[in-house]
Amino acid sequence: MLWLGAFGSTIGTWMQKVAQSWLVFTLTGSTFFLGLDDFLGQAPILLFTLIGGVIADRHDRRRLLIGSQYVQMTSAFVLAALVYWDVVRVWHILTLSFVTGLGQAFGGPAYQSLIPSLVRKEHLPNAIALNSIQFHLARVIGPMLAGGALAAWGTAACFGLNGLSFVIVIVALASLSVKHVPPATRQGMKEELRAGLSYARRQPTLLALAALAFLTAFLGLPLLTFLPVVAKEVFQRDVGGYSEMLAWSGAGAVSGALVVAWLGKFRHMGRTLLVVQIALGLLVGAFALTRLFWMSELLLFLGSAALIVTFSLTSSLVQLNVADHLRGRMMGIYMVAFRGGMPLGSLAAGYAATLVPTPWVLATNGGLIVIVAAYFLASRSHGVSDL
């Protein structure tokens, strides 16, 4: 039920993302406002997710997640109304992006912490991988539906349909029978946040996994960010070639998640994670160096699969090695590391690409991924290779 609800909602979210970018650029004609809109949507996640993790440990995670869906649903319907009555201004969109980000900041840790309540521990990696599948399937389906809805009904329809998609999640969450067990002792918010951070500092393995999530996002995700540049400048392809590369990337991501879902919990997950990460670095480097379009698509398929396997195994190992009463706070730390690596990596790689050719940047990132994974594989003090 939760998977179906999240799948429907994520499709709506991708529809809104496409329509919102189009609307911002139509209103302003400015790439700066496009970047600002994305930044304001991400900023609350970086600023408040740790607090959201504390709240997820203190309160009923299912109810907290339902509240998050109501906030995001209201933002989508308000934006749909503003566009429908033709009174929308760019500051409306920016404000609602920030509000939506707030909902995600407090709902994200609750969602991640709720999953272990629904499956047995040995099936947790399967559930996390299935969650990755719904996200990447929605990443393909959502923009396709958005294109049709934009052409047929306009941007207001995309926002309205996204608002309706949250109803699916709310119904799914309301149907779950997950008993909330309140913590035996409760301290103030500040003390519980400090306790969570102190616990993380005493757990070198959890810190290492968070560092791996950050570095993989920082160094690996520019592979996807630079796809339009590679398609146009390296292979002289138009939007059709870019779409073809996106399709190969999406297929690889779904395939990688299916592999993790099939494997489930197994021995030497940590060592496997680091070996796959080394393979990821080599594939990113090879993708940067190849000048054959069909070969680049094959490498993109394999690289996207390795990227999702790495993220799924990292998230699974965090979930498997944390106490339930601290799960919300630990997932909050993990989400800040992962979500922080995404924009910072794109920003750093984007700046580097103004100084040297884009393939050089990707090749360097691939080499750094190999070095990072090899270090964690050789070092026993962090304990990741022993998991």
Coordinates of C-alpha atoms in Angstrom, one line a residue:
M1 CA 0.0 0.0 0.0
L2 CA 2.8 2.4 0.9
W3 CA 4.7 1.6 -2.3
L4 CA 1.6 2.2 -4.5
G5 CA 0.8 5.5 -2.7
A6 CA 4.4 6.7 -3.0
F7 CA 4.6 5.7 -6.6
G8 CA 1.4 7.7 -7.5
S9 CA 2.6 10.7 -5.5
T10 CA 6.1 10.7 -7.0
I11 CA 4.6 10.7 -10.5
G12 CA 2.6 13.8 -9.5
T13 CA 5.8 15.4 -8.0
W14 CA 7.7 14.9 -11.3
M15 CA 4.8 16.3 -13.3
Q16 CA 4.8 19.4 -11.1
K17 CA 8.6 19.7 -11.3
V18 CA 8.5 19.9 -15.1
A19 CA 5.5 22.3 -15.2
Q20 CA 6.9 24.5 -12.5
S21 CA 10.2 24.9 -14.3
W22 CA 8.4 25.8 -17.5
L23 CA 6.2 28.3 -15.6
V24 CA 9.1 30.0 -13.9
F25 CA 11.0 30.4 -17.1
T26 CA 7.9 31.6 -18.9
L27 CA 7.2 34.3 -16.2
T28 CA 10.8 35.5 -15.9
G29 CA 12.9 34.3 -18.8
S30 CA 15.7 33.9 -16.2
T31 CA 17.9 30.9 -15.5
F32 CA 18.7 32.6 -12.2
F33 CA 15.1 32.2 -11.0
L34 CA 15.1 28.6 -12.2
G35 CA 18.1 27.9 -10.0
L36 CA 16.6 29.9 -7.1
D37 CA 13.4 28.0 -7.3
D38 CA 15.3 24.7 -7.1
F39 CA 17.5 26.0 -4.3
L40 CA 14.5 27.2 -2.2
G41 CA 12.9 23.7 -2.6
Q42 CA 16.1 22.0 -1.4
A43 CA 17.1 24.5 1.4
P44 CA 14.6 23.4 4.0
I45 CA 15.6 19.7 3.5
L46 CA 19.2 20.7 4.4
L47 CA 18.2 23.0 7.2
F48 CA 15.5 21.1 9.0
T49 CA 15.8 17.4 8.2
L50 CA 17.8 16.8 11.4
I51 CA 15.0 18.3 13.5
G52 CA 12.6 16.3 11.4
G53 CA 14.5 13.2 12.5
V54 CA 14.2 14.1 16.2
I55 CA 10.4 14.6 15.7
A56 CA 10.1 11.2 13.9
D57 CA 11.6 9.5 17.0
R58 CA 9.3 11.4 19.4
H59 CA 6.0 11.0 17.6
D60 CA 3.8 8.7 15.6
R61 CA 5.7 8.5 12.2
R62 CA 2.6 7.6 10.3
R63 CA 0.7 10.6 11.5
L64 CA 3.7 12.8 11.0
L65 CA 4.0 11.6 7.4
I66 CA 0.3 12.2 6.8
G67 CA 0.7 15.8 8.0
S68 CA 3.6 16.2 5.6
Q69 CA 1.4 15.1 2.7
Y70 CA -1.3 17.6 3.6
V71 CA 1.3 20.4 3.6
Q72 CA 2.6 19.4 0.1
M73 CA -0.9 18.8 -1.2
T74 CA -2.1 22.2 -0.1
S75 CA 0.9 23.9 -1.7
A76 CA 0.1 22.2 -5.1
F77 CA -3.6 23.1 -5.0
V78 CA -2.8 26.8 -4.1
L79 CA -0.4 27.0 -7.0
A80 CA -2.9 25.4 -9.3
A81 CA -5.5 28.0 -8.2
L82 CA -3.1 30.9 -8.7
V83 CA -2.3 29.8 -12.2
Y84 CA -5.9 29.0 -13.1
W85 CA -7.1 32.5 -12.1
D86 CA -4.0 34.0 -13.8
V87 CA -2.8 35.8 -10.7
V88 CA 0.4 33.9 -10.2
R89 CA 3.7 35.8 -9.6
V90 CA 7.2 34.3 -9.3
W91 CA 7.3 35.1 -5.6
H92 CA 4.2 32.9 -5.1
I93 CA 6.1 30.0 -6.7
L94 CA 9.3 30.6 -4.7
T95 CA 7.4 30.7 -1.4
L96 CA 5.4 27.6 -2.2
S97 CA 8.6 25.8 -3.2
F98 CA 10.0 26.6 0.3
V99 CA 6.8 25.4 2.0
T100 CA 6.9 22.1 0.0
G101 CA 10.5 21.7 1.0
L102 CA 9.5 22.1 4.7
G103 CA 7.0 19.3 4.3
Q104 CA 9.6 17.0 2.8
A105 CA 12.1 17.9 5.5
F106 CA 9.8 16.7 8.2
G107 CA 8.2 13.9 6.2
G108 CA 11.4 12.3 4.8
P109 CA 12.8 10.9 8.0
A110 CA 9.4 9.7 9.1
Y111 CA 8.9 7.9 5.7
Q112 CA 12.4 6.3 5.9
S113 CA 11.8 5.3 9.6
L114 CA 8.4 3.8 8.8
I115 CA 9.6 1.3 6.3
P116 CA 11.3 -1.0 8.9
S117 CA 8.0 -1.2 10.7
L118 CA 6.3 -2.8 7.7
V119 CA 8.8 -5.6 6.9
R120 CA 10.9 -8.1 8.7
K121 CA 14.6 -7.1 9.2
E122 CA 15.9 -9.6 6.7
H123 CA 13.6 -8.1 4.0
L124 CA 14.5 -4.5 4.6
P125 CA 17.1 -4.2 1.7
N126 CA 14.4 -5.6 -0.6
A127 CA 11.9 -2.9 0.6
I128 CA 14.5 -0.1 0.2
A129 CA 15.3 -1.3 -3.3
L130 CA 11.7 -1.4 -4.3
N131 CA 11.3 2.1 -3.0
S132 CA 14.1 3.1 -5.4
I133 CA 12.3 1.4 -8.2
Q134 CA 9.1 3.4 -7.7
F135 CA 11.1 6.7 -7.6
H136 CA 13.0 6.0 -10.9
L137 CA 9.9 4.6 -12.7
A138 CA 8.1 7.8 -11.7
R139 CA 11.1 9.9 -12.9
V140 CA 10.4 8.4 -16.4
I141 CA 6.5 8.4 -16.3
G142 CA 6.0 11.8 -14.6
P143 CA 7.7 14.0 -17.2
M144 CA 5.9 12.1 -20.0
L145 CA 2.5 12.7 -18.5
A146 CA 3.5 16.3 -17.7
G147 CA 4.2 16.9 -21.4
G148 CA 0.8 15.6 -22.4
A149 CA -1.0 17.5 -19.6
L150 CA 0.8 20.7 -20.5
A151 CA -0.2 20.5 -24.1
A152 CA -3.8 19.5 -23.4
W153 CA -4.7 21.5 -20.3
G154 CA -1.9 23.8 -19.3
T155 CA 0.3 24.1 -16.2
A156 CA -2.6 24.5 -13.7
A157 CA -3.6 20.9 -14.6
C158 CA -0.2 19.5 -13.7
F159 CA -0.3 21.2 -10.3
G160 CA -3.9 20.1 -9.7
L161 CA -3.0 16.5 -10.6
N162 CA 0.0 16.5 -8.3
G163 CA -2.3 17.7 -5.5
L164 CA -4.7 14.8 -6.2
S165 CA -1.7 12.4 -6.1
F166 CA -1.1 13.1 -2.5
V167 CA -4.6 11.8 -1.7
I168 CA -3.3 8.3 -2.8
V169 CA -0.6 8.5 -0.2
I170 CA -2.9 9.7 2.6
V171 CA -5.3 6.9 1.9
A172 CA -2.5 4.4 1.9
L173 CA -1.1 5.7 5.2
A174 CA -4.5 5.8 6.8
S175 CA -5.0 2.1 5.9
L176 CA -1.8 1.0 7.6
S177 CA -2.0 -0.5 11.1
V178 CA 1.4 0.5 12.6
K179 CA 1.4 0.8 16.4
H180 CA 3.3 3.8 17.7
V181 CA 5.4 3.0 20.8
P182 CA 6.3 6.2 22.5
P183 CA 9.9 6.5 23.9
A184 CA 10.3 5.5 27.5
T185 CA 11.9 8.8 28.4
R186 CA 11.6 12.1 26.6
Q187 CA 14.0 15.0 26.8
G188 CA 13.9 18.4 25.1
M189 CA 14.3 18.7 21.4
K190 CA 17.8 20.2 21.7
E191 CA 18.9 17.4 24.1
E192 CA 17.5 14.7 21.9
L193 CA 19.2 16.2 18.8
R194 CA 22.5 16.4 20.7
A195 CA 22.0 12.7 21.8
G196 CA 21.5 11.6 18.2
L197 CA 24.6 13.5 17.0
S198 CA 26.6 12.1 19.9
Y199 CA 25.4 8.6 19.1
A200 CA 26.5 9.0 15.4
R201 CA 29.9 10.2 16.5
R202 CA 30.4 7.1 18.6
Q203 CA 29.5 4.9 15.6
P204 CA 32.3 5.1 13.1
T205 CA 30.5 2.7 10.7
L206 CA 27.4 5.0 10.5
L207 CA 29.6 8.0 10.0
A208 CA 31.5 6.2 7.2
L209 CA 28.2 5.2 5.5
A210 CA 27.0 8.8 5.7
A211 CA 30.3 10.0 4.3
L212 CA 30.0 7.4 1.5
A213 CA 26.5 8.7 0.7
F214 CA 27.7 12.3 0.5
L215 CA 30.8 11.5 -1.6
T216 CA 28.9 9.2 -4.0
A217 CA 26.2 11.9 -4.6
F218 CA 28.8 14.6 -4.8
L219 CA 31.0 12.8 -7.3
G220 CA 28.6 10.4 -9.0
L221 CA 25.4 12.4 -9.8
P222 CA 27.1 14.9 -12.1
L223 CA 27.1 11.9 -14.5
L224 CA 23.3 12.6 -14.9
T225 CA 23.5 16.4 -14.5
F226 CA 25.9 16.7 -17.5
L227 CA 23.9 14.4 -19.9
P228 CA 22.5 17.4 -22.0
V229 CA 26.1 18.8 -22.3
V230 CA 27.5 15.4 -23.3
A231 CA 24.7 14.7 -25.8
K232 CA 25.1 18.1 -27.5
E233 CA 28.8 18.9 -27.3
V234 CA 30.5 15.5 -27.4
F235 CA 28.1 13.6 -29.7
Q236 CA 26.4 16.6 -31.5
R237 CA 23.0 15.1 -30.8
D238 CA 19.7 17.1 -30.4
V239 CA 17.0 16.6 -27.8
G240 CA 16.2 13.2 -29.2
G241 CA 19.7 12.0 -28.4
Y242 CA 19.4 13.4 -24.9
S243 CA 16.1 11.7 -24.4
E244 CA 17.6 8.4 -25.6
M245 CA 20.4 8.8 -23.0
L246 CA 17.8 9.5 -20.3
A247 CA 15.9 6.4 -21.2
W248 CA 19.1 4.2 -20.9
S249 CA 19.9 5.9 -17.6
G250 CA 16.4 5.2 -16.2
A251 CA 16.5 1.6 -17.4
G252 CA 19.8 1.1 -15.7
A253 CA 18.6 2.6 -12.5
V254 CA 15.5 0.4 -12.4
S255 CA 17.7 -2.7 -13.2
G256 CA 20.1 -1.9 -10.4
A257 CA 17.3 -1.5 -7.9
L258 CA 15.8 -4.8 -9.1
V259 CA 19.1 -6.5 -8.5
V260 CA 19.2 -5.3 -4.9
A261 CA 15.5 -6.2 -4.4
W262 CA 16.3 -9.7 -5.6
L263 CA 19.4 -10.1 -3.4
G264 CA 17.8 -8.8 -0.2
K265 CA 20.0 -9.2 2.9
F266 CA 23.2 -11.2 2.3
R267 CA 26.6 -11.7 3.7
H268 CA 29.4 -9.1 3.0
M269 CA 27.0 -6.3 2.0
G270 CA 29.5 -3.7 2.9
R271 CA 32.3 -5.2 0.9
T272 CA 29.9 -5.6 -2.1
L273 CA 28.9 -1.9 -1.7
L274 CA 32.6 -0.8 -2.0
V275 CA 33.4 -3.1 -4.9
V276 CA 30.3 -1.8 -6.8
Q277 CA 31.4 1.8 -6.0
I278 CA 34.8 1.0 -7.5
A279 CA 33.0 -0.3 -10.6
L280 CA 30.9 2.9 -10.6
G281 CA 34.1 5.1 -10.7
L282 CA 35.5 3.1 -13.6
L283 CA 32.3 3.3 -15.5
V284 CA 32.0 7.0 -15.1
G285 CA 35.6 7.4 -16.3
A286 CA 35.0 5.2 -19.3
F287 CA 31.8 7.1 -20.1
A288 CA 33.8 10.4 -20.1
L289 CA 36.4 9.0 -22.4
T290 CA 34.3 7.1 -25.0
R291 CA 33.4 8.8 -28.3
L292 CA 31.0 6.0 -29.6
F293 CA 27.4 6.9 -28.9
W294 CA 26.2 3.3 -28.6
M295 CA 29.1 2.6 -26.2
S296 CA 28.2 5.7 -24.1
E297 CA 24.6 4.4 -23.8
L298 CA 25.8 1.0 -22.6
L299 CA 28.2 2.6 -20.1
L300 CA 25.4 5.0 -18.9
F301 CA 23.1 2.0 -18.4
L302 CA 25.7 0.1 -16.3
G303 CA 26.8 3.3 -14.5
S304 CA 23.2 4.2 -13.5
A305 CA 22.7 0.6 -12.3
A306 CA 25.9 0.8 -10.2
L307 CA 24.8 4.2 -8.8
I308 CA 21.5 2.9 -7.6
V309 CA 23.0 -0.3 -6.2
T310 CA 25.4 1.9 -4.2
F311 CA 22.7 4.1 -2.8
S312 CA 20.4 1.2 -2.0
L313 CA 23.0 -0.8 -0.2
T314 CA 24.2 2.2 1.7
S315 CA 20.7 3.1 2.9
S316 CA 20.0 -0.6 3.8
L317 CA 23.2 -0.8 5.9
V318 CA 22.3 2.3 7.8
Q319 CA 18.8 1.0 8.5
L320 CA 20.1 -2.4 9.5
N321 CA 22.7 -1.0 12.0
V322 CA 20.7 1.5 13.9
A323 CA 18.5 1.2 17.0
D324 CA 14.8 1.9 16.3
H325 CA 14.5 4.6 18.9
L326 CA 17.2 6.5 17.1
R327 CA 16.2 5.6 13.6
G328 CA 14.6 9.0 12.8
R329 CA 17.6 10.9 13.8
M330 CA 20.1 8.6 12.0
M331 CA 18.0 8.7 8.8
G332 CA 17.9 12.5 9.2
I333 CA 21.7 12.6 9.2
Y334 CA 21.9 10.2 6.3
M335 CA 19.4 12.3 4.3
V336 CA 21.3 15.5 4.9
A337 CA 24.5 13.9 3.7
F338 CA 22.9 12.4 0.6
R339 CA 20.7 15.4 -0.3
G340 CA 23.6 17.8 0.5
G341 CA 25.9 16.0 -1.9
M342 CA 23.5 16.4 -4.8
P343 CA 23.4 20.2 -5.3
L344 CA 27.0 20.8 -4.0
G345 CA 28.4 18.2 -6.4
S346 CA 26.5 19.7 -9.3
L347 CA 27.6 23.2 -8.3
A348 CA 31.3 22.2 -8.0
A349 CA 31.3 20.1 -11.2
G350 CA 29.5 22.9 -13.1
Y351 CA 32.1 25.4 -12.1
A352 CA 34.9 23.0 -13.0
A353 CA 33.3 22.5 -16.4
T354 CA 33.7 26.3 -17.1
L355 CA 37.5 25.8 -16.7
V356 CA 38.1 22.5 -18.4
P357 CA 36.1 20.3 -20.8
T358 CA 33.1 18.5 -19.3
P359 CA 34.5 15.0 -20.1
W360 CA 37.6 15.8 -18.1
V361 CA 35.5 16.7 -15.1
L362 CA 33.6 13.4 -15.3
A363 CA 36.8 11.4 -15.7
T364 CA 38.3 13.1 -12.6
N365 CA 35.1 12.4 -10.6
G366 CA 35.3 8.8 -11.7
G367 CA 38.9 8.5 -10.5
L368 CA 38.0 10.1 -7.2
I369 CA 35.1 7.6 -6.7
V370 CA 37.6 4.7 -7.2
I371 CA 40.1 6.3 -4.7
V372 CA 37.3 6.8 -2.0
A373 CA 36.0 3.3 -2.3
A374 CA 39.4 1.8 -2.3
Y375 CA 40.3 3.7 0.8
F376 CA 37.2 2.4 2.7
L377 CA 37.8 -1.1 1.4
A378 CA 41.4 -1.1 2.6
S379 CA 40.7 0.6 5.9
R380 CA 39.3 -1.6 8.7
S381 CA 38.9 1.1 11.3
H382 CA 35.5 2.3 9.7
G383 CA 34.1 -1.3 9.6
V384 CA 32.1 -0.8 6.4
S385 CA 34.0 -3.7 4.6
D386 CA 33.2 -6.0 7.5
L387 CA 29.4 -5.5 7.3

